[in-house]
GROMACS .gro file of N, CA and C in nm:
model
  468
    1MET      N    1   3.042 -14.692   3.780
    1MET     CA    2   3.064 -14.556   3.821
    1MET      C    3   2.943 -14.504   3.897
    2GLU      N    4   2.823 -14.533   3.848
    2GLU     CA    5   2.704 -14.486   3.917
    2GLU      C    6   2.690 -14.553   4.053
    3THR      N    7   2.737 -14.676   4.065
    3THR     CA    8   2.726 -14.742   4.196
    3THR      C    9   2.817 -14.676   4.297
    4GLU      N   10   2.935 -14.627   4.254
    4GLU     CA   11   3.023 -14.556   4.347
    4GLU      C   12   2.957 -14.428   4.395
    5GLU      N   13   2.887 -14.356   4.305
    5GLU     CA   14   2.821 -14.232   4.344
    5GLU      C   15   2.707 -14.261   4.441
    6ARG      N   16   2.640 -14.371   4.422
    6ARG     CA   17   2.529 -14.406   4.510
    6ARG      C   18   2.577 -14.456   4.645
    7ARG      N   19   2.696 -14.515   4.650
    7ARG     CA   20   2.746 -14.569   4.776
    7ARG      C   21   2.797 -14.461   4.870
    8GLY      N   22   2.808 -14.338   4.822
    8GLY     CA   23   2.852 -14.233   4.914
    8GLY      C   24   2.974 -14.158   4.867
    9ALA      N   25   3.022 -14.183   4.746
    9ALA     CA   26   3.134 -14.106   4.695
    9ALA      C   27   3.088 -13.962   4.680
   10VAL      N   28   3.176 -13.871   4.711
   10VAL     CA   29   3.142 -13.728   4.707
   10VAL      C   30   3.139 -13.682   4.563
   11LEU      N   31   3.029 -13.617   4.525
   11LEU     CA   32   3.017 -13.561   4.392
   11LEU      C   33   3.089 -13.427   4.387
   12SER      N   34   3.136 -13.390   4.272
   12SER     CA   35   3.197 -13.258   4.260
   12SER      C   36   3.089 -13.153   4.276
   13ALA      N   37   3.128 -13.032   4.315
   13ALA     CA   38   3.032 -12.926   4.343
   13ALA      C   39   2.942 -12.894   4.224
   14PRO      N   40   2.997 -12.882   4.099
   14PRO     CA   41   2.906 -12.852   3.988
   14PRO      C   42   2.809 -12.967   3.961
   15ALA      N   43   2.855 -13.091   3.978
   15ALA     CA   44   2.765 -13.204   3.952
   15ALA      C   45   2.658 -13.213   4.058
   16ALA      N   46   2.694 -13.181   4.183
   16ALA     CA   47   2.596 -13.189   4.291
   16ALA      C   48   2.494 -13.076   4.281
   17ALA      N   49   2.538 -12.960   4.228
   17ALA     CA   50   2.449 -12.845   4.222
   17ALA      C   51   2.376 -12.835   4.089
   18ALA      N   52   2.394 -12.932   4.001
   18ALA     CA   53   2.331 -12.925   3.870
   18ALA      C   54   2.205 -13.009   3.868
   19ARG      N   55   2.113 -12.974   3.780
   19ARG     CA   56   1.992 -13.053   3.763
   19ARG      C   57   1.978 -13.085   3.615
   20PRO      N   58   1.923 -13.198   3.583
   20PRO     CA   59   1.914 -13.236   3.442
   20PRO      C   60   1.812 -13.151   3.367
   21ALA      N   61   1.844 -13.117   3.243
   21ALA     CA   62   1.751 -13.043   3.157
   21ALA      C   63   1.673 -13.142   3.072
   22ALA      N   64   1.588 -13.093   2.987
   22ALA     CA   65   1.504 -13.179   2.904
   22ALA      C   66   1.587 -13.262   2.806
   23ASN      N   67   1.695 -13.206   2.754
   23ASN     CA   68   1.776 -13.278   2.656
   23ASN      C   69   1.889 -13.358   2.720
   24GLY      N   70   1.894 -13.364   2.850
   24GLY     CA   71   1.995 -13.444   2.919
   24GLY      C   72   2.115 -13.363   2.965
   25ALA      N   73   2.130 -13.238   2.922
   25ALA     CA   74   2.242 -13.155   2.965
   25ALA      C   75   2.217 -13.106   3.107
   26ARG      N   76   2.323 -13.075   3.177
   26ARG     CA   77   2.309 -13.028   3.315
   26ARG      C   78   2.316 -12.875   3.319
   27ILE      N   79   2.220 -12.815   3.389
   27ILE     CA   80   2.214 -12.669   3.406
   27ILE      C   81   2.256 -12.640   3.550
   28PRO      N   82   2.357 -12.555   3.571
   28PRO     CA   83   2.397 -12.526   3.708
   28PRO      C   84   2.287 -12.452   3.784
   29ARG      N   85   2.271 -12.488   3.910
   29ARG     CA   86   2.167 -12.429   3.994
   29ARG      C   87   2.223 -12.305   4.065
   30GLN      N   88   2.148 -12.197   4.062
   30GLN     CA   89   2.192 -12.076   4.130
   30GLN      C   90   2.155 -12.084   4.277
   31GLN      N   91   2.235 -12.014   4.359
   31GLN     CA   92   2.205 -12.011   4.501
   31GLN      C   93   2.081 -11.925   4.526
   32LEU      N   94   2.003 -11.965   4.626
   32LEU     CA   95   1.885 -11.887   4.659
   32LEU      C   96   1.920 -11.764   4.741
   33TRP      N   97   2.024 -11.776   4.825
   33TRP     CA   98   2.057 -11.668   4.916
   33TRP      C   99   2.206 -11.639   4.905
   34VAL      N  100   2.240 -11.516   4.877
   34VAL     CA  101   2.380 -11.476   4.868
   34VAL      C  102   2.406 -11.377   4.980
   35GLU      N  103   2.498 -11.411   5.068
   35GLU     CA  104   2.530 -11.325   5.183
   35GLU      C  105   2.619 -11.211   5.137
   36GLU      N  106   2.579 -11.090   5.166
   36GLU     CA  107   2.659 -10.973   5.132
   36GLU      C  108   2.697 -10.902   5.261
   37PRO      N  109   2.816 -10.846   5.267
   37PRO     CA  110   2.855 -10.773   5.389
   37PRO      C  111   2.770 -10.648   5.406
   38ALA      N  112   2.743 -10.615   5.530
   38ALA     CA  113   2.660 -10.499   5.559
   38ALA      C  114   2.736 -10.372   5.525
   39GLY      N  115   2.666 -10.278   5.463
   39GLY     CA  116   2.727 -10.152   5.427
   39GLY      C  117   2.747 -10.063   5.548
   40ARG      N  118   2.655 -10.071   5.642
   40ARG     CA  119   2.664  -9.989   5.763
   40ARG      C  120   2.649 -10.078   5.885
   41ARG      N  121   2.700 -10.028   5.997
   41ARG     CA  122   2.686 -10.104   6.121
   41ARG      C  123   2.542 -10.101   6.169
   42ARG      N  124   2.503 -10.202   6.245
   42ARG     CA  125   2.367 -10.212   6.296
   42ARG      C  126   2.345 -10.106   6.403
   43MET      N  127   2.223 -10.052   6.405
   43MET     CA  128   2.190  -9.952   6.507
   43MET      C  129   2.181 -10.018   6.644
   44PRO      N  130   2.218  -9.947   6.750
   44PRO     CA  131   2.200 -10.002   6.886
   44PRO      C  132   2.052 -10.026   6.914
   45ASP      N  133   2.024 -10.121   7.003
   45ASP     CA  134   1.886 -10.160   7.031
   45ASP      C  135   1.796 -10.044   7.075
   46PRO      N  136   1.838  -9.960   7.171
   46PRO     CA  137   1.747  -9.851   7.211
   46PRO      C  138   1.716  -9.756   7.096
   47VAL      N  139   1.815  -9.730   7.013
   47VAL     CA  140   1.793  -9.640   6.900
   47VAL      C  141   1.699  -9.705   6.798
   48ARG      N  142   1.718  -9.834   6.776
   48ARG     CA  143   1.633  -9.904   6.679
   48ARG      C  144   1.488  -9.909   6.727
   49THR      N  145   1.466  -9.934   6.856
   49THR     CA  146   1.328  -9.938   6.906
   49THR      C  147   1.262  -9.802   6.895
   50SER      N  148   1.336  -9.695   6.926
   50SER     CA  149   1.275  -9.562   6.913
   50SER      C  150   1.250  -9.528   6.766
   51ALA      N  151   1.337  -9.575   6.676
   51ALA     CA  152   1.315  -9.551   6.533
   51ALA      C  153   1.192  -9.625   6.483
   52VAL      N  154   1.173  -9.749   6.528
   52VAL     CA  155   1.054  -9.825   6.489
   52VAL      C  156   0.929  -9.757   6.543
   53ARG      N  157   0.936  -9.713   6.667
   53ARG     CA  158   0.822  -9.643   6.727
   53ARG      C  159   0.790  -9.517   6.647
   54ALA      N  160   0.893  -9.443   6.607
   54ALA     CA  161   0.872  -9.320   6.530
   54ALA      C  162   0.809  -9.349   6.395
   55VAL      N  163   0.853  -9.455   6.330
   55VAL     CA  164   0.795  -9.490   6.199
   55VAL      C  165   0.648  -9.527   6.214
   56LEU      N  166   0.615  -9.604   6.317
   56LEU     CA  167   0.474  -9.642   6.338
   56LEU      C  168   0.388  -9.519   6.367
   57ILE      N  169   0.436  -9.431   6.452
   57ILE     CA  170   0.359  -9.311   6.486
   57ILE      C  171   0.343  -9.223   6.363
   58MET      N  172   0.451  -9.209   6.285
   58MET     CA  173   0.443  -9.125   6.164
   58MET      C  174   0.343  -9.184   6.064
   59SER      N  175   0.345  -9.316   6.047
   59SER     CA  176   0.252  -9.376   5.951
   59SER      C  177   0.107  -9.359   5.997
   60LEU      N  178   0.083  -9.376   6.127
   60LEU     CA  179  -0.053  -9.356   6.177
   60LEU      C  180  -0.096  -9.211   6.162
   61THR      N  181  -0.003  -9.118   6.181
   61THR     CA  182  -0.035  -8.976   6.165
   61THR      C  183  -0.070  -8.943   6.021
   62ILE      N  184   0.003  -9.002   5.927
   62ILE     CA  185  -0.027  -8.977   5.785
   62ILE      C  186  -0.163  -9.036   5.748
   63ILE      N  187  -0.191  -9.156   5.799
   63ILE     CA  188  -0.323  -9.216   5.772
   63ILE      C  189  -0.434  -9.130   5.831
   64GLN      N  190  -0.412  -9.081   5.953
   64GLN     CA  191  -0.512  -8.998   6.019
   64GLN      C  192  -0.534  -8.867   5.943
   65ALA      N  193  -0.426  -8.807   5.893
   65ALA     CA  194  -0.438  -8.683   5.816
   65ALA      C  195  -0.515  -8.708   5.686
   66MET      N  196  -0.490  -8.823   5.626
   66MET     CA  197  -0.562  -8.856   5.501
   66MET      C  198  -0.711  -8.876   5.529
   67VAL      N  199  -0.744  -8.943   5.639
   67VAL     CA  200  -0.885  -8.961   5.675
   67VAL      C  201  -0.950  -8.826   5.704
   68ALA      N  202  -0.877  -8.738   5.773
   68ALA     CA  203  -0.931  -8.604   5.802
   68ALA      C  204  -0.956  -8.527   5.672
   69PHE      N  205  -0.865  -8.540   5.578
   69PHE     CA  206  -0.881  -8.472   5.449
   69PHE      C  207  -1.003  -8.526   5.374
   70LEU      N  208  -1.017  -8.658   5.372
   70LEU     CA  209  -1.131  -8.717   5.301
   70LEU      C  210  -1.262  -8.682   5.370
   71CYS      N  211  -1.262  -8.680   5.505
   71CYS     CA  212  -1.384  -8.640   5.577
   71CYS      C  213  -1.419  -8.495   5.548
   72THR      N  214  -1.318  -8.410   5.533
   72THR     CA  215  -1.344  -8.270   5.500
   72THR      C  216  -1.403  -8.258   5.360
   73LEU      N  217  -1.352  -8.337   5.266
   73LEU     CA  218  -1.405  -8.332   5.129
   73LEU      C  219  -1.551  -8.377   5.122
   74THR      N  220  -1.583  -8.476   5.202
   74THR     CA  221  -1.720  -8.528   5.198
   74THR      C  222  -1.815  -8.446   5.284
   75GLY      N  223  -1.762  -8.358   5.367
   75GLY     CA  224  -1.848  -8.276   5.452
   75GLY      C  225  -1.902  -8.353   5.571
   76SER      N  226  -1.830  -8.452   5.617
   76SER     CA  227  -1.875  -8.534   5.729
   76SER      C  228  -1.859  -8.457   5.861
   77TRP      N  229  -1.941  -8.493   5.959
   77TRP     CA  230  -1.932  -8.431   6.090
   77TRP      C  231  -1.802  -8.470   6.160
   78LEU      N  232  -1.738  -8.580   6.113
   78LEU     CA  233  -1.615  -8.629   6.175
   78LEU      C  234  -1.492  -8.548   6.133
   79ALA      N  235  -1.508  -8.456   6.038
   79ALA     CA  236  -1.394  -8.383   5.984
   79ALA      C  237  -1.325  -8.298   6.091
   80PHE      N  238  -1.403  -8.221   6.169
   80PHE     CA  239  -1.342  -8.131   6.267
   80PHE      C  240  -1.266  -8.208   6.376
   81PRO      N  241  -1.325  -8.312   6.438
   81PRO     CA  242  -1.247  -8.387   6.537
   81PRO      C  243  -1.122  -8.453   6.477
   82MET      N  244  -1.135  -8.499   6.353
   82MET     CA  245  -1.018  -8.563   6.290
   82MET      C  246  -0.906  -8.463   6.263
   83VAL      N  247  -0.941  -8.342   6.225
   83VAL     CA  248  -0.839  -8.239   6.202
   83VAL      C  249  -0.770  -8.203   6.333
   84LEU      N  250  -0.850  -8.189   6.438
   84LEU     CA  251  -0.790  -8.158   6.569
   84LEU      C  252  -0.697  -8.269   6.617
   85SER      N  253  -0.740  -8.393   6.600
   85SER     CA  254  -0.655  -8.504   6.643
   85SER      C  255  -0.533  -8.519   6.552
   86SER      N  256  -0.546  -8.480   6.426
   86SER     CA  257  -0.430  -8.485   6.336
   86SER      C  258  -0.324  -8.384   6.379
   87VAL      N  259  -0.368  -8.269   6.425
   87VAL     CA  260  -0.272  -8.170   6.474
   87VAL      C  261  -0.198  -8.224   6.596
   88GLY      N  262  -0.272  -8.286   6.688
   88GLY     CA  263  -0.209  -8.348   6.806
   88GLY      C  264  -0.115  -8.461   6.767
   89SER      N  265  -0.157  -8.540   6.670
   89SER     CA  266  -0.072  -8.651   6.626
   89SER      C  267   0.056  -8.600   6.559
   90THR      N  268   0.046  -8.487   6.492
   90THR     CA  269   0.165  -8.429   6.430
   90THR      C  270   0.266  -8.387   6.536
   91VAL      N  271   0.217  -8.332   6.645
   91VAL     CA  272   0.306  -8.295   6.756
   91VAL      C  273   0.371  -8.420   6.814
   92VAL      N  274   0.295  -8.525   6.833
   92VAL     CA  275   0.350  -8.650   6.887
   92VAL      C  276   0.450  -8.711   6.790
   93ALA      N  277   0.421  -8.707   6.661
   93ALA     CA  278   0.513  -8.762   6.562
   93ALA      C  279   0.644  -8.683   6.559
   94THR      N  280   0.634  -8.553   6.572
   94THR     CA  281   0.755  -8.470   6.577
   94THR      C  282   0.838  -8.507   6.699
   95TRP      N  283   0.773  -8.525   6.812
   95TRP     CA  284   0.846  -8.564   6.933
   95TRP      C  285   0.909  -8.702   6.915
   96SER      N  286   0.842  -8.794   6.849
   96SER     CA  287   0.899  -8.928   6.832
   96SER      C  288   1.023  -8.925   6.744
   97VAL      N  289   1.024  -8.836   6.644
   97VAL     CA  290   1.145  -8.823   6.562
   97VAL      C  291   1.257  -8.760   6.643
   98LEU      N  292   1.225  -8.662   6.725
   98LEU     CA  293   1.326  -8.604   6.814
   98LEU      C  294   1.376  -8.707   6.915
   99ASP      N  295   1.287  -8.796   6.956
   99ASP     CA  296   1.325  -8.902   7.050
   99ASP      C  297   1.432  -8.993   6.990
  100VAL      N  298   1.421  -9.022   6.861
  100VAL     CA  299   1.523  -9.104   6.794
  100VAL      C  300   1.657  -9.033   6.800
  101TRP      N  301   1.657  -8.905   6.771
  101TRP     CA  302   1.782  -8.828   6.770
  101TRP      C  303   1.841  -8.820   6.911
  102ILE      N  304   1.755  -8.793   7.010
  102ILE     CA  305   1.803  -8.782   7.149
  102ILE      C  306   1.856  -8.916   7.198
  103THR      N  307   1.785  -9.024   7.169
  103THR     CA  308   1.828  -9.157   7.211
  103THR      C  309   1.963  -9.192   7.149
  104ARG      N  310   1.981  -9.157   7.024
  104ARG     CA  311   2.108  -9.183   6.957
  104ARG      C  312   2.221  -9.105   7.021
  105GLN      N  313   2.196  -8.978   7.053
  105GLN     CA  314   2.299  -8.896   7.116
  105GLN      C  315   2.335  -8.949   7.255
  106VAL      N  316   2.234  -8.987   7.332
  106VAL     CA  317   2.259  -9.040   7.467
  106VAL      C  318   2.337  -9.170   7.459
  107TRP      N  319   2.300  -9.258   7.365
  107TRP     CA  320   2.372  -9.385   7.351
  107TRP      C  321   2.518  -9.360   7.313
  108ASN      N  322   2.541  -9.265   7.222
  108ASN     CA  323   2.678  -9.234   7.183
  108ASN      C  324   2.759  -9.178   7.300
  109GLN      N  325   2.696  -9.096   7.384
  109GLN     CA  326   2.767  -9.040   7.498
  109GLN      C  327   2.797  -9.146   7.603
  110ARG      N  328   2.705  -9.237   7.626
  110ARG     CA  329   2.726  -9.340   7.729
  110ARG      C  330   2.822  -9.449   7.683
  111ASN      N  331   2.813  -9.489   7.558
  111ASN     CA  332   2.890  -9.603   7.511
  111ASN      C  333   3.007  -9.566   7.422
  112GLY      N  334   3.024  -9.440   7.396
  112GLY     CA  335   3.137  -9.397   7.315
  112GLY      C  336   3.112  -9.417   7.167
  113VAL      N  337   3.184  -9.341   7.091
  113VAL     CA  338   3.173  -9.348   6.947
  113VAL      C  339   3.304  -9.401   6.892
  114VAL      N  340   3.295  -9.494   6.801
  114VAL     CA  341   3.415  -9.545   6.737
  114VAL      C  342   3.459  -9.442   6.635
  115SER      N  343   3.575  -9.386   6.657
  115SER     CA  344   3.623  -9.284   6.564
  115SER      C  345   3.770  -9.304   6.538
  116ALA      N  346   3.811  -9.273   6.421
  116ALA     CA  347   3.952  -9.279   6.385
  116ALA      C  348   4.001  -9.136   6.374
  117PRO      N  349   4.102  -9.101   6.452
  117PRO     CA  350   4.148  -8.963   6.445
  117PRO      C  351   4.210  -8.934   6.309
  118SER      N  352   4.202  -8.811   6.269
  118SER     CA  353   4.258  -8.774   6.139
  118SER      C  354   4.410  -8.777   6.146
  119SER      N  355   4.474  -8.781   6.032
  119SER     CA  356   4.619  -8.791   6.030
  119SER      C  357   4.683  -8.668   6.092
  120SER      N  358   4.620  -8.551   6.079
  120SER     CA  359   4.678  -8.430   6.139
  120SER      C  360   4.674  -8.439   6.291
  121ALA      N  361   4.564  -8.490   6.348
  121ALA     CA  362   4.557  -8.506   6.493
  121ALA      C  363   4.660  -8.607   6.539
  122ARG      N  364   4.677  -8.714   6.463
  122ARG     CA  365   4.776  -8.815   6.499
  122ARG      C  366   4.916  -8.755   6.497
  123GLN      N  367   4.945  -8.673   6.398
  123GLN     CA  368   5.076  -8.609   6.386
  123GLN      C  369   5.101  -8.515   6.504
  124LEU      N  370   5.000  -8.438   6.544
  124LEU     CA  371   5.016  -8.348   6.659
  124LEU      C  372   5.045  -8.427   6.785
  125ARG      N  373   4.975  -8.540   6.803
  125ARG     CA  374   5.001  -8.621   6.922
  125ARG      C  375   5.142  -8.676   6.922
  126ARG      N  376   5.189  -8.720   6.805
  126ARG     CA  377   5.327  -8.770   6.796
  126ARG      C  378   5.427  -8.662   6.834
  127GLU      N  379   5.407  -8.541   6.784
  127GLU     CA  380   5.499  -8.432   6.816
  127GLU      C  381   5.498  -8.400   6.965
  128ARG      N  382   5.380  -8.396   7.026
  128ARG     CA  383   5.372  -8.370   7.170
  128ARG      C  384   5.442  -8.479   7.249
  129ARG      N  385   5.421  -8.605   7.206
  129ARG     CA  386   5.485  -8.717   7.274
  129ARG      C  387   5.637  -8.706   7.266
  130ARG      N  388   5.689  -8.674   7.149
  130ARG     CA  389   5.834  -8.658   7.133
  130ARG      C  390   5.887  -8.547   7.223
  131ALA      N  391   5.813  -8.435   7.230
  131ALA     CA  392   5.856  -8.323   7.314
  131ALA      C  393   5.857  -8.363   7.461
  132ARG      N  394   5.755  -8.436   7.506
  132ARG     CA  395   5.751  -8.480   7.646
  132ARG      C  396   5.865  -8.575   7.676
  133ARG      N  397   5.893  -8.669   7.583
  133ARG     CA  398   6.004  -8.763   7.605
  133ARG      C  399   6.137  -8.689   7.611
  134ALA      N  400   6.155  -8.592   7.523
  134ALA     CA  401   6.280  -8.515   7.524
  134ALA      C  402   6.294  -8.438   7.655
  135ALA      N  403   6.184  -8.379   7.704
  135ALA     CA  404   6.189  -8.304   7.830
  135ALA      C  405   6.222  -8.397   7.946
  136ARG      N  406   6.160  -8.516   7.949
  136ARG     CA  407   6.190  -8.611   8.058
  136ARG      C  408   6.335  -8.658   8.051
  137ALA      N  409   6.384  -8.683   7.931
  137ALA     CA  410   6.523  -8.727   7.917
  137ALA      C  411   6.618  -8.617   7.962
  138ALA      N  412   6.588  -8.490   7.931
  138ALA     CA  413   6.672  -8.379   7.975
  138ALA      C  414   6.671  -8.367   8.127
  139GLU      N  415   6.554  -8.385   8.189
  139GLU     CA  416   6.545  -8.379   8.336
  139GLU      C  417   6.627  -8.491   8.400
  140ARG      N  418   6.617  -8.613   8.344
  140ARG     CA  419   6.695  -8.725   8.399
  140ARG      C  420   6.845  -8.698   8.386
  141GLU      N  421   6.885  -8.646   8.272
  141GLU     CA  422   7.026  -8.616   8.250
  141GLU      C  423   7.074  -8.509   8.347
  142GLU      N  424   6.993  -8.407   8.368
  142GLU     CA  425   7.028  -8.299   8.463
  142GLU      C  426   7.040  -8.354   8.605
  143ALA      N  427   6.947  -8.440   8.643
  143ALA     CA  428   6.952  -8.499   8.778
  143ALA      C  429   7.074  -8.589   8.792
  144ARG      N  430   7.109  -8.661   8.690
  144ARG     CA  431   7.226  -8.749   8.695
  144ARG      C  432   7.354  -8.668   8.708
  145ILE      N  433   7.363  -8.557   8.636
  145ILE     CA  434   7.483  -8.472   8.646
  145ILE      C  435   7.493  -8.412   8.785
  146ARG      N  436   7.381  -8.367   8.843
  146ARG     CA  437   7.383  -8.309   8.978
  146ARG      C  438   7.426  -8.413   9.081
  147ARG      N  439   7.375  -8.535   9.069
  147ARG     CA  440   7.411  -8.640   9.165
  147ARG      C  441   7.560  -8.673   9.156
  148ARG      N  442   7.610  -8.679   9.037
  148ARG     CA  443   7.748  -8.719   9.016
  148ARG      C  444   7.844  -8.611   9.067
  149GLY      N  445   7.806  -8.485   9.056
  149GLY     CA  446   7.896  -8.376   9.095
  149GLY      C  447   7.890  -8.340   9.241
  150SER      N  448   7.799  -8.389   9.319
  150SER     CA  449   7.784  -8.345   9.460
  150SER      C  450   7.885  -8.414   9.549
  151GLY      N  451   7.952  -8.335   9.637
  151GLY     CA  452   8.042  -8.390   9.737
  151GLY      C  453   8.182  -8.423   9.687
  152ASN      N  454   8.213  -8.401   9.564
  152ASN     CA  455   8.344  -8.433   9.511
  152ASN      C  456   8.430  -8.309   9.490
  153LEU      N  457   8.389  -8.197   9.543
  153LEU     CA  458   8.470  -8.076   9.528
  153LEU      C  459   8.592  -8.085   9.618
  154SER      N  460   8.699  -8.023   9.574
  154SER     CA  461   8.822  -8.030   9.654
  154SER      C  462   8.807  -7.942   9.778
  155GLN      N  463   8.870  -7.981   9.884
  155GLN     CA  464   8.858  -7.914  10.014
  155GLN      C  465   8.980  -7.822  10.032
  156ALA      N  466   9.000  -7.726   9.953
  156ALA     CA  467   9.119  -7.642   9.965
  156ALA      C  468   9.097  -7.520  10.049
   0.00000   0.00000   0.00000
């Protein structure tokens, strides 16, 4: 039996995924990576790059504010320039967060948004469609009656 397994016979999945324990029993091996479906769709590339840029700028601004605070506590000469640059960095960080929002809005406008209309909107469209079909059918019927009746009047 062992020679068949060594010659290339396919082992069953539990036997192939098991490893021997100290007492000779086989312990099933767990997978290292389990693929799970994504909860949300991936962000578009331009939006993702602006979001990464915003996170980097925000983190640098927080670090700079902390350094300015510590310089102020120690009474260093660097405190005043650091506070001024922290104010400027805060303005830049605010703009970078707005940039993420603006980029997302522009991408949605250019590439469209996947949306499912609500059932009420769908129902309204169905009703309008039925009304248009009925109106077209009435027009066709009216035109057919007019064509059929023309020229067949008695000449008395």
